[in-house]
C-alpha positions as a printed Julia matrix, in Angstrom:
267×3 Matrix{Float64}:
 -11.32    4.33   10.33
 -14.65    6.14   10.39
 -16.65    8.03    7.8
 -15.35    8.19    4.27
 -12.23    6.02    4.83
 -14.29    2.98    5.85
 -16.8     3.73    3.04
 -13.94    3.88    0.55
 -12.61    0.59    1.84
 -15.99   -1.08    1.29
 -16.21    0.35   -2.2
 -12.66   -0.81   -2.89
 -13.45   -4.43   -1.86
 -16.45   -4.47   -4.13
 -14.48   -3.07   -7.01
 -11.77   -5.62   -6.43
 -14.31   -8.45   -6.87
 -15.75   -6.84   -9.95
 -12.36   -6.59  -11.63
 -11.03  -10.02  -10.66
 -14.27  -11.74  -11.65
 -13.76  -10.59  -15.2
 -10.77  -12.92  -15.5
 -12.04  -16.5   -15.67
  -8.8   -18.02  -14.45
  -8.29  -15.55  -11.63
 -11.94  -15.84  -10.49
 -11.44  -19.56   -9.94
  -7.95  -19.52   -8.53
  -7.75  -16.39   -6.34
  -8.9   -16.89   -2.77
  -9.27  -14.22   -0.14
 -10.2   -13.94    3.5
 -10.92  -10.88    5.66
 -10.11  -10.39    9.29
 -11.45   -7.25   11.06
 -10.06   -5.76   14.25
 -11.85   -3.15   16.38
 -13.64   -3.96   19.63
 -12.81   -7.57   18.79
 -10.74   -9.51   16.25
 -12.95  -11.69   14.12
 -12.97  -13.62   10.85
 -15.38  -11.64    8.66
 -14.81  -13.91    5.71
 -13.04  -17.24    5.61
 -11.03  -18.21    2.46
 -13.29  -18.4    -0.51
 -12.81  -18.04   -4.27
 -13.65  -14.65   -5.73
 -16.55  -15.95   -7.81
 -18.34  -17.0    -4.61
 -17.23  -14.02   -2.54
 -19.94  -11.57   -1.32
 -18.26   -8.48    0.08
 -19.27   -7.85    3.67
 -20.12   -4.39    4.85
 -17.25   -3.42    7.16
 -17.92   -1.03   10.04
 -15.49    0.88   12.22
 -15.48    0.46   15.99
 -13.37    0.47   19.06
  -9.57    0.33   19.43
  -6.87   -1.16   17.24
  -5.82   -4.71   18.38
  -3.41   -4.99   15.45
  -1.18   -7.55   17.04
  -3.96  -10.02   17.64
  -5.17   -9.52   14.13
  -1.68  -10.22   12.68
  -1.37  -13.39   14.63
  -4.84  -14.58   13.58
  -4.08  -13.8     9.98
  -0.82  -15.85   10.03
  -2.51  -18.82   11.66
  -5.39  -18.64    9.12
  -2.91  -18.47    6.29
  -0.82  -21.38    7.46
  -3.94  -23.53    8.04
  -5.09  -22.85    4.45
  -1.62  -23.68    3.03
  -1.66  -26.96    4.91
  -4.95  -27.9     3.22
  -3.4   -27.13   -0.16
  -0.39  -29.31    0.6
  -2.44  -32.2     1.91
  -4.41  -32.18   -1.35
  -1.43  -31.72   -3.64
  -2.43  -28.25   -4.77
   0.31  -25.77   -5.68
   0.08  -22.13   -4.83
   1.9   -18.81   -5.11
   3.36  -16.93   -2.16
   0.33  -15.44   -0.43
  -0.09  -11.76    0.31
  -1.33  -10.21    3.52
  -2.61   -6.61    3.41
  -2.91   -4.7     6.77
  -5.19   -1.73    6.26
  -5.42    0.74    9.19
  -5.61    4.41   10.14
  -3.89    3.96   13.49
  -1.16    2.42   15.54
  -1.57   -0.86   17.44
  -3.22   -0.6    20.9
  -2.34   -4.05   22.09
   0.76   -6.07   22.74
   2.01   -6.71   19.16
   5.64   -7.6    19.74
   5.22  -11.38   19.57
   2.89  -11.33   16.51
   5.44   -8.84   14.97
   8.21  -11.4    15.33
   5.97  -14.08   13.75
   5.33  -11.9    10.75
   9.03  -10.99   10.47
  10.04  -14.65   10.42
   7.29  -15.49    7.85
   8.56  -12.82    5.52
  12.21  -13.79    5.99
  11.36  -17.37    5.2
   9.3   -16.3     2.1
   6.14  -17.83    3.52
   4.21  -14.69    2.72
   4.43  -11.09    1.52
   3.23   -8.48    4.09
   1.95   -5.04    3.04
   0.6    -2.13    5.04
  -1.88    0.42    3.77
  -2.38    3.56    5.86
  -5.78    5.25    5.36
  -5.82    8.94    6.38
  -8.38   10.93    4.37
 -10.17   11.24    1.04
  -8.41   14.37   -0.19
  -4.92   12.87   -0.49
  -3.12    9.63   -0.82
  -0.83    8.9     2.06
   1.37    6.05    1.01
   3.6     4.22    3.39
   6.19    1.65    2.62
   8.36   -0.45    4.89
  10.89   -2.88    3.35
  12.16   -3.7    -0.06
  10.5    -3.33   -3.45
   9.55   -0.04   -5.05
   6.59    2.14   -5.87
   6.68    4.48   -8.85
   3.97    6.85   -9.89
   3.17    9.49  -12.55
   1.09   12.27  -11.12
  -1.43   13.74  -13.59
   0.53   15.97  -16.06
   3.76   15.11  -14.3
   6.9    12.94  -14.66
   7.62    9.55  -13.21
   8.54    9.64   -9.55
  10.07    6.98   -7.26
   8.04    7.54   -4.2
  10.43    5.82   -1.78
  14.07    4.88   -1.86
  14.12    1.11   -1.14
  14.9     0.46    2.48
  18.68   -0.23    2.89
  20.11   -1.26    6.17
  23.67   -1.43    7.27
  24.18   -4.89    5.71
  23.32   -6.42    2.32
  19.75   -7.73    2.18
  18.97   -6.17    5.52
  15.3    -5.06    5.64
  13.06   -3.24    8.1
   9.79   -5.14    8.43
   6.4    -3.75    9.39
   6.84   -5.78   12.57
  10.32   -4.6    13.42
  10.76   -2.69   16.72
  11.91    0.4    14.8
   9.29    0.15   12.13
   7.54    3.46   12.85
  10.93    5.29   12.97
  11.99    3.85    9.6
   8.6     4.19    7.91
   8.76    6.33    4.82
   5.83    8.7     4.2
   4.81   10.53    1.06
   1.83   12.86    0.65
   0.52   13.3    -2.92
  -1.54   16.39   -3.53
  -2.57   15.33   -7.02
  -4.0    12.03   -8.22
  -1.72    9.63  -10.13
  -2.35    8.77  -13.76
  -0.12    5.68  -13.52
   1.16    3.51  -10.72
   3.67    0.65  -10.79
   4.52   -1.32   -7.67
   6.95   -4.22   -7.66
   8.9    -6.53   -5.49
  12.7    -5.96   -5.42
  13.41   -8.51   -8.2
  12.88   -5.78  -10.83
  14.78   -2.95   -9.13
  17.95   -3.59  -11.21
  16.12   -2.86  -14.48
  13.6    -0.32  -13.3
  15.6     2.07  -11.07
  18.79    4.07  -11.78
  20.75    3.46   -8.64
  23.09    6.41   -9.2
  20.36    9.03   -8.61
  17.45    6.83   -7.53
  15.33    7.85  -10.46
  12.85    5.65  -12.44
  14.22    4.32  -15.69
  11.63    5.5   -18.3
  12.44    2.8   -20.87
  11.21    0.26  -18.32
   7.98    1.99  -17.29
   6.88    3.69  -20.53
   6.02    0.45  -22.38
   4.05   -0.74  -19.4
   2.12    2.51  -19.2
   1.4     2.38  -22.94
   0.26   -1.16  -22.61
  -2.3    -0.11  -19.98
  -3.5     2.75  -22.11
  -3.89    0.74  -25.3
  -5.37   -2.47  -23.8
  -9.1    -2.31  -23.19
  -9.48   -5.53  -21.23
  -6.13   -6.12  -19.45
  -7.54   -9.19  -17.64
  -8.16  -10.86  -21.0
  -5.11   -9.56  -22.88
  -2.26  -10.09  -20.44
   0.11  -12.0   -22.65
   2.33   -8.96  -23.09
   2.99   -8.86  -19.32
   3.46  -12.64  -19.12
   5.92  -12.64  -21.98
   7.79   -9.68  -20.44
   8.22  -11.28  -17.02
   9.24  -14.59  -18.6
  11.6   -13.15  -21.2
  15.18  -14.52  -21.32
  16.54  -10.92  -21.48
  14.89   -9.97  -18.23
  15.64  -13.24  -16.37
  19.35  -12.91  -17.41
  19.44   -9.79  -15.23
  17.52  -10.99  -12.22
  16.67  -14.32  -10.61
  14.62  -12.84   -7.78
  10.88  -12.66   -7.36
   9.22  -10.51  -10.04
   5.81   -9.31   -9.09
   4.1    -6.29  -10.78
   1.09   -4.34   -9.78
  -0.05   -1.78  -12.42
  -2.77    0.78  -12.23
  -4.0     3.48  -14.73
  -6.29    6.4   -14.1
  -8.91    6.51  -16.82
 -11.7     8.98  -17.57
 -14.25    6.65  -16.16
 -12.4     6.69  -12.85
């Protein structure tokens, strides 16, 4: 990950802090840690609240010991959760993001199994982000959940059909032996004006399973909310009420996590 991709990643980390710090509750409750993997795997930032986080300058180097990094991330995460439990502190299911522009160069099978088990036991959510270049967004998804976008001057698109195996609830994990064969890849030539990513708990109300198309009545209000709300980090009651509504919960009892993004003129 050299040149613009690593520069974009550094800018993204700084922007992430700037956005989260605007929300008083999130700035005091969200913790993050950063593990880098190149010539060596190292803890670039131990767990810290966002208000105290100073984004490090990440630099590209060496090979891709992805397996060692995954194992270190899981150990670090479980250690942090143990501290929470010992002090009686509740927490949401943690997220792990693996950001890379290459394939693993080390022995990653054992760490892969560890991640697979952690996801299956709902001890964490694992996401992979593939960085290729600055002129296009190369989005890759493995597993359940969905990602819907609206390209500029375009219609809503479901980027990937949710992964469906031979059996009910069968999922291909990023760590599965056939992960690269099952990976879905989509290249977007235009920027997206709206993005909605979600765990599979909302699939029933967001996706038309007959033709695998987004259901506009689900997405349009969310997009309008993003357009009309100046400070979404301060005025998030609409989303909270929506996710907690009896009408929605009557149709799903699974995890409901939403990630919304809107392209504005300032972007």
